[in-house]
């Protein structure tokens, strides 16, 4: 773990390490992913089956076997513990309510000469959601990807997820039933991304692909980008915490570990002007580590990619955090809202002592799919807009084109485009 | 030119050709672009100078020479013909007014238990705009890229444009002055994209790169995507026209040619239920072609990539056009607005007989940077949002976390994430 003070001589070097945290070297997997994509384009279902045999350790005997039956989904839902089922419904309802507020509207405006200008916002026709499989098949990931697509109004929503040993994750199946998703395919990794981007006999080509995944999935998404749209290229999870003496060190320690337990590559970074808090959190991390079911992963993550930084004051802490642009940012102070205006870059901001990051992973409402590795400087959380697109609307009356057509024709002619110029001129003074 | 009827036996094959129109084979240029990007990453300014020598035929003698002076820009502006200057100002003002209407707002909502949820929308820190150089250096491209970045509130806006033989396009310089852009670099192609994505001694690294370009530029943008955000991967320009007997065939012919004159690879597609109109437009195209300054380009484009399709009725015409999802779509009928609800996919829709596509290229207001090659099914016009990003806001009170914390902890524990679970539990009932 990096444990440093901004006044330390080695600080700049340590901090630069944190800024580089998200760098993925996709060069080494690019060749493999390219060949997987090409195989799917060429051999479609046959290639899918070959890849399943290789990566998921089972052999689909027919095309039909690639699809999960809706019966198995409703059965998994019926088998859910009642409390868990209610909790998932609560999550579904809250996530849906939040995303409905974020849905963009078509709009138009008129000018007194008859001009109408506007923007039509419509859903894409189809979306493909990738959900990692096996032990990492989280029902919450399904909710967070399906709901914005549903709120957008996407008609055709499909899901792909790998099923190692042909054993689908029961919780995920139950969540599919809960969300009303019926088309789920047992395909994973780069093959699944390629199948959704280009289509096979069983899997329809979609317009937008979203969802988390490992470096092969991330690389495949980047490669098919342009032939379809994608949400973002996401790396390991991460949390940044801004805190002062008002924070509870035990709470912050477990908050940091809630990222660390995801993945050995996850980053947990506390920045505070309080040396006392920094020391206390360091001790509490050790206390908490021993209580975790995923202690080994969390320990490796926190040791290799954790950081506690002591600053001169809160201003400096915020400045550093803006450079880090973390996926999740907790502001653990009494007056958290006062800092909101100064925080420029983060995927999601969790304000105050009662808002642990985990509440946003499941039930708060906002999406838990967030930009990582500093990409919050230019990427946004997954949302309804990822499943919609815009069309400009332009309507000119005779009056309107007569009013500004000359100016338009002049610019066109200056750019040397005669047909542009004439297409306006022929309509003037008629 | 494809001249066909949906009832012809060869129709399906012809139509499929149109659907494939936008396919760019970037595989062949990928290797070249990868090595250009790697050279810029490694040698920075030195690599830039080497590429300028090779591609633009001049030799920068110092780092300072990579930058265009603001004096040369204000001089170019002063030298503008007064009418042209006024026309460009009209364009600037109208484009700005439209984009201001499209600017998204931060929002929040509260719940009676003290929960606050919302979304903060903020500009990216920096944007890099690529503008093609030489003869294709259109001032309108500059306006259409700069204005949304300015409306978004981006603090640092830079422009790169190649200057073959070290001769900047005077119109472009004038437009830079008009827009208030002061940082313009004489760098083009994939080198410029790499320089803006990773930074050199002279060119700052940016967060978002937008702007048109050839296949090398498009490929470079795709490759740096993820390290920065980009607008879209655009191909050759294209127009689709839906029309009936109320349309003027001469007008439609010149509208089709206004795309064809851009580029031999441009596509111009008329779909109409009227055989008479189809025949008349075909004749008018020949009449107009001879009058164009860029006749040769337009002729090659219309012959190789133009199409006129006669349909059974307007419903069928709209259905086909939705599959094509054209960049520009003119609806040349008396009752154009009646069709608006049925048009699902297009970059921009130009409604009625008085709205030639060219009006949208320059002065109407909406952006002329639009998704091509069928990508209007999932990409949107360039806009203010390309230069902004969102941050989710979550704030829970003690009451709020007590109310739904249990449900959250239960889902976390079901997913096997102890630290997630505990980070909520430690805050309950306090």
XYZ file of C-alpha atoms in Angstrom, chain A residues 23 81 83-88 90-91 94 98 101-102 107 109 111 113 115-120 122-125 135 137-141 171 198 205-208 222-233 248 250-252 254-255 257-259 261-262 288 291-294 330 332 337 339-367 370-371 375-381 385-386 388-398 401 403-424 426-427 430, chain B residues 23 81 83-88 90-91 94 98 101-102 107 109 111 113 115-120 122-125 135 137-141 171 198 205-208 222-233 248 250-252 254-255 257-259 261-262 288 291-294 330 332 337 339-367 370-371 375-381 385-386 388-398 401 403-424 426-427 430:
296
model
C -3.757 1.388 -18.105
C -35.732 -16.850 -0.846
C -36.560 -11.764 1.402
C -34.040 -11.814 -1.401
C -36.803 -11.647 -3.981
C -38.308 -8.609 -2.266
C -34.878 -6.991 -2.063
C -34.303 -7.501 -5.773
C -36.927 -3.035 -4.366
C -33.683 -2.614 -6.307
C -35.611 2.160 -7.408
C -34.009 6.913 -11.201
C -35.881 10.731 -14.519
C -32.832 10.693 -16.731
C -37.821 18.840 -28.434
C -38.495 25.213 -31.364
C -39.021 30.890 -35.463
C -40.579 33.054 -40.217
C -38.547 27.658 -39.369
C -38.834 24.589 -37.156
C -35.686 23.124 -35.603
C -35.468 20.318 -33.105
C -34.096 17.009 -32.000
C -35.916 13.681 -32.029
C -35.588 7.530 -30.098
C -34.491 4.161 -28.734
C -32.196 1.912 -30.717
C -33.966 -1.143 -32.135
C -19.063 -17.043 -9.817
C -22.463 -13.603 -12.481
C -24.014 -10.845 -10.406
C -27.781 -10.310 -10.625
C -27.151 -6.622 -9.900
C -25.167 -6.326 -13.170
C -29.429 -16.035 -9.253
C -22.315 -9.348 -36.361
C -27.067 -8.666 -34.527
C -27.734 -5.739 -32.168
C -27.196 -1.972 -32.330
C -25.670 -1.373 -28.905
C -13.358 -1.688 -28.631
C -12.835 -3.641 -31.840
C -16.521 -3.853 -32.790
C -17.097 -0.187 -31.884
C -18.275 1.619 -34.997
C -20.090 -1.446 -36.351
C -22.230 -1.164 -33.216
C -22.195 1.349 -30.391
C -20.807 0.365 -26.977
C -21.102 1.894 -23.529
C -17.475 2.311 -22.489
C -14.263 0.379 -22.070
C -15.356 6.965 11.160
C -13.682 1.705 10.633
C -16.361 2.657 8.108
C -13.802 4.011 5.662
C -14.540 -1.424 5.093
C -15.547 0.929 2.275
C -12.139 -3.091 1.163
C -15.506 -3.244 -0.588
C -13.609 -2.297 -3.754
C -12.623 -7.562 -2.558
C -13.831 -7.256 -6.177
C -11.428 -5.839 8.700
C -13.224 -10.884 8.618
C -13.740 -11.028 4.841
C -14.762 -14.093 2.874
C -12.589 -12.860 0.029
C -17.032 9.047 -1.252
C -16.936 11.432 4.185
C -22.417 19.030 -0.153
C -17.486 20.229 -1.743
C -19.784 19.187 -4.601
C -19.043 22.221 -6.742
C -15.294 21.632 -6.561
C -15.323 17.983 -7.537
C -14.857 17.942 -11.288
C -14.377 14.322 -12.253
C -15.898 11.124 -10.820
C -18.241 8.402 -12.044
C -20.465 8.709 -8.983
C -20.199 10.809 -5.822
C -21.394 9.405 -2.485
C -22.009 12.267 -0.112
C -21.832 12.164 3.677
C -21.228 9.599 6.388
C -24.373 7.580 5.675
C -23.701 6.864 2.032
C -21.386 3.866 1.596
C -20.469 3.104 -1.990
C -22.179 -0.294 -1.776
C -25.593 1.354 -1.469
C -25.057 2.566 -5.030
C -24.092 -0.900 -6.230
C -27.521 -2.305 -5.500
C -30.477 -0.260 -4.377
C -29.898 3.505 -4.445
C -31.078 3.881 -8.035
C -28.225 5.337 -10.120
C -26.326 2.933 -12.333
C -19.259 3.702 -14.150
C -16.154 4.925 -15.947
C -11.960 7.962 -17.816
C -14.557 9.790 -15.679
C -12.809 12.825 -17.160
C -14.703 12.111 -20.386
C -17.015 9.078 -19.985
C -20.370 8.999 -18.157
C -22.208 6.370 -16.114
C -28.966 7.635 -23.292
C -26.665 4.736 -24.124
C -31.096 6.015 -27.477
C -29.912 8.159 -30.375
C -30.802 11.557 -31.689
C -31.933 12.862 -35.047
C -31.819 16.554 -35.942
C -35.050 18.004 -37.309
C -34.944 20.885 -39.806
C -37.910 22.412 -41.592
C -37.711 25.671 -43.543
C -40.635 27.619 -44.954
C -40.418 29.655 -48.191
C -35.144 30.018 -46.943
C -34.366 35.064 -45.510
C -31.053 33.254 -45.045
C -30.596 31.302 -48.287
C -28.264 33.893 -49.845
C -25.840 33.668 -46.936
C -25.924 29.877 -47.130
C -25.271 29.880 -50.894
C -22.366 32.292 -50.459
C -20.579 30.067 -47.933
C -21.185 27.018 -50.138
C -19.787 28.768 -53.179
C -16.752 29.922 -51.173
C -16.123 26.306 -50.234
C -16.271 25.472 -53.957
C -19.376 23.314 -53.735
C -21.609 24.334 -56.677
C -24.365 21.782 -56.147
C -24.691 22.830 -52.500
C -24.977 26.429 -53.620
C -27.491 25.675 -56.373
C -29.653 23.421 -54.220
C -30.363 26.526 -52.151
C -33.174 27.088 -56.985
C -35.498 27.459 -54.017
C -40.400 31.285 -55.412
C -18.284 -0.572 -44.856
C -15.094 39.793 -48.099
C -20.655 39.642 -47.234
C -18.887 36.382 -46.511
C -17.898 37.602 -43.062
C -21.509 38.505 -42.300
C -22.655 35.127 -43.606
C -20.189 33.306 -41.371
C -24.939 34.518 -39.192
C -23.958 30.844 -39.298
C -27.567 30.343 -35.497
C -29.391 25.777 -31.586
C -31.023 24.649 -26.550
C -29.521 21.196 -26.547
C -30.624 17.728 -11.879
C -34.495 14.858 -6.735
C -37.140 11.620 -1.112
C -36.589 10.198 4.122
C -32.311 10.743 0.214
C -30.930 12.968 -2.538
C -30.240 11.479 -5.971
C -29.168 13.320 -9.078
C -26.846 13.786 -11.982
C -24.191 16.458 -12.354
C -20.011 19.148 -16.475
C -17.790 19.978 -19.453
C -14.621 18.011 -20.127
C -11.470 19.997 -19.392
C -8.619 22.147 -50.405
C -10.397 22.740 -45.200
C -13.971 23.922 -44.779
C -14.626 26.812 -42.384
C -18.071 25.288 -41.756
C -16.387 22.176 -40.267
C -10.712 30.760 -44.874
C -1.234 11.343 -25.817
C -3.235 15.858 -24.374
C -7.009 16.351 -24.570
C -10.048 14.507 -23.185
C -12.242 14.419 -26.292
C -10.979 4.269 -33.185
C -7.572 3.198 -31.880
C -7.238 5.984 -29.304
C -10.863 5.562 -28.155
C -10.831 4.644 -24.481
C -7.701 6.689 -23.783
C -9.797 9.676 -24.847
C -13.419 9.926 -25.924
C -14.262 10.489 -29.598
C -17.420 11.626 -31.372
C -17.989 8.863 -33.903
C -16.279 6.997 -36.719
C -39.655 19.180 -58.035
C -34.812 19.411 -60.712
C -34.495 20.291 -57.025
C -34.096 16.659 -56.008
C -29.288 18.954 -57.444
C -29.847 17.827 -53.846
C -25.582 15.927 -56.504
C -24.817 18.094 -53.473
C -23.749 14.879 -51.735
C -19.883 16.388 -55.311
C -18.317 15.815 -51.876
C -27.198 19.377 -63.568
C -23.095 22.620 -64.636
C -20.993 21.570 -61.647
C -17.461 22.720 -60.906
C -16.790 19.285 -59.448
C -34.925 14.780 -47.124
C -39.819 16.082 -50.208
C -44.408 16.246 -40.958
C -44.124 11.028 -41.897
C -41.921 12.152 -39.001
C -43.275 9.601 -36.556
C -42.529 6.716 -38.919
C -38.927 7.627 -39.688
C -36.852 5.709 -37.165
C -33.249 6.204 -38.205
C -31.463 9.185 -39.774
C -28.749 11.609 -38.745
C -30.842 14.637 -39.690
C -34.257 14.958 -41.302
C -34.965 17.831 -43.729
C -38.713 18.300 -43.975
C -40.623 19.747 -46.919
C -39.868 21.249 -50.305
C -38.072 24.311 -48.942
C -35.458 22.507 -46.889
C -32.493 21.443 -49.038
C -29.855 19.460 -47.177
C -27.270 22.198 -47.832
C -29.129 24.612 -45.560
C -28.204 22.275 -42.711
C -24.556 22.193 -43.752
C -24.086 25.882 -43.055
C -26.666 28.109 -41.466
C -29.750 26.277 -40.183
C -28.252 25.663 -36.754
C -28.114 21.896 -36.100
C -24.732 20.231 -36.455
C -23.753 13.277 -38.566
C -23.556 9.485 -38.381
C -24.723 4.122 -37.986
C -27.627 6.549 -37.442
C -29.242 3.396 -36.009
C -27.098 3.929 -32.912
C -24.972 7.113 -33.230
C -26.188 10.715 -32.820
C -25.229 14.025 -34.443
C -23.102 16.332 -25.005
C -20.005 15.069 -26.801
C -19.707 16.968 -21.431
C -19.864 14.045 -19.033
C -22.115 13.047 -16.190
C -21.538 12.162 -12.563
C -24.167 10.404 -10.445
C -24.959 12.045 -7.118
C -26.047 9.920 -4.156
C -26.663 11.136 -0.624
C -28.354 9.016 2.048
C -29.513 10.210 5.447
C -29.477 7.965 8.540
C -29.967 3.935 4.963
C -34.903 2.096 5.558
C -33.318 0.136 2.702
C -29.913 -0.885 4.069
C -31.042 -4.395 5.030
C -32.181 -5.156 1.492
C -28.889 -3.854 0.134
C -26.832 -5.939 2.567
C -28.825 -9.048 1.680
C -28.134 -8.728 -2.052
C -24.444 -8.048 -1.356
C -24.170 -11.093 0.873
C -25.936 -13.234 -1.752
C -23.333 -12.103 -4.259
C -20.670 -13.235 -1.783
C -19.256 -9.753 -1.170
C -18.750 -9.463 2.608
C -17.147 -6.032 2.652
C -19.995 -4.614 0.559
C -22.454 -6.109 3.018
C -20.588 -4.859 6.095
C -20.030 -1.363 4.732
C -23.807 -0.996 4.833
C -21.973 -0.828 10.141
C -24.080 2.224 9.345
C -27.068 4.443 14.594
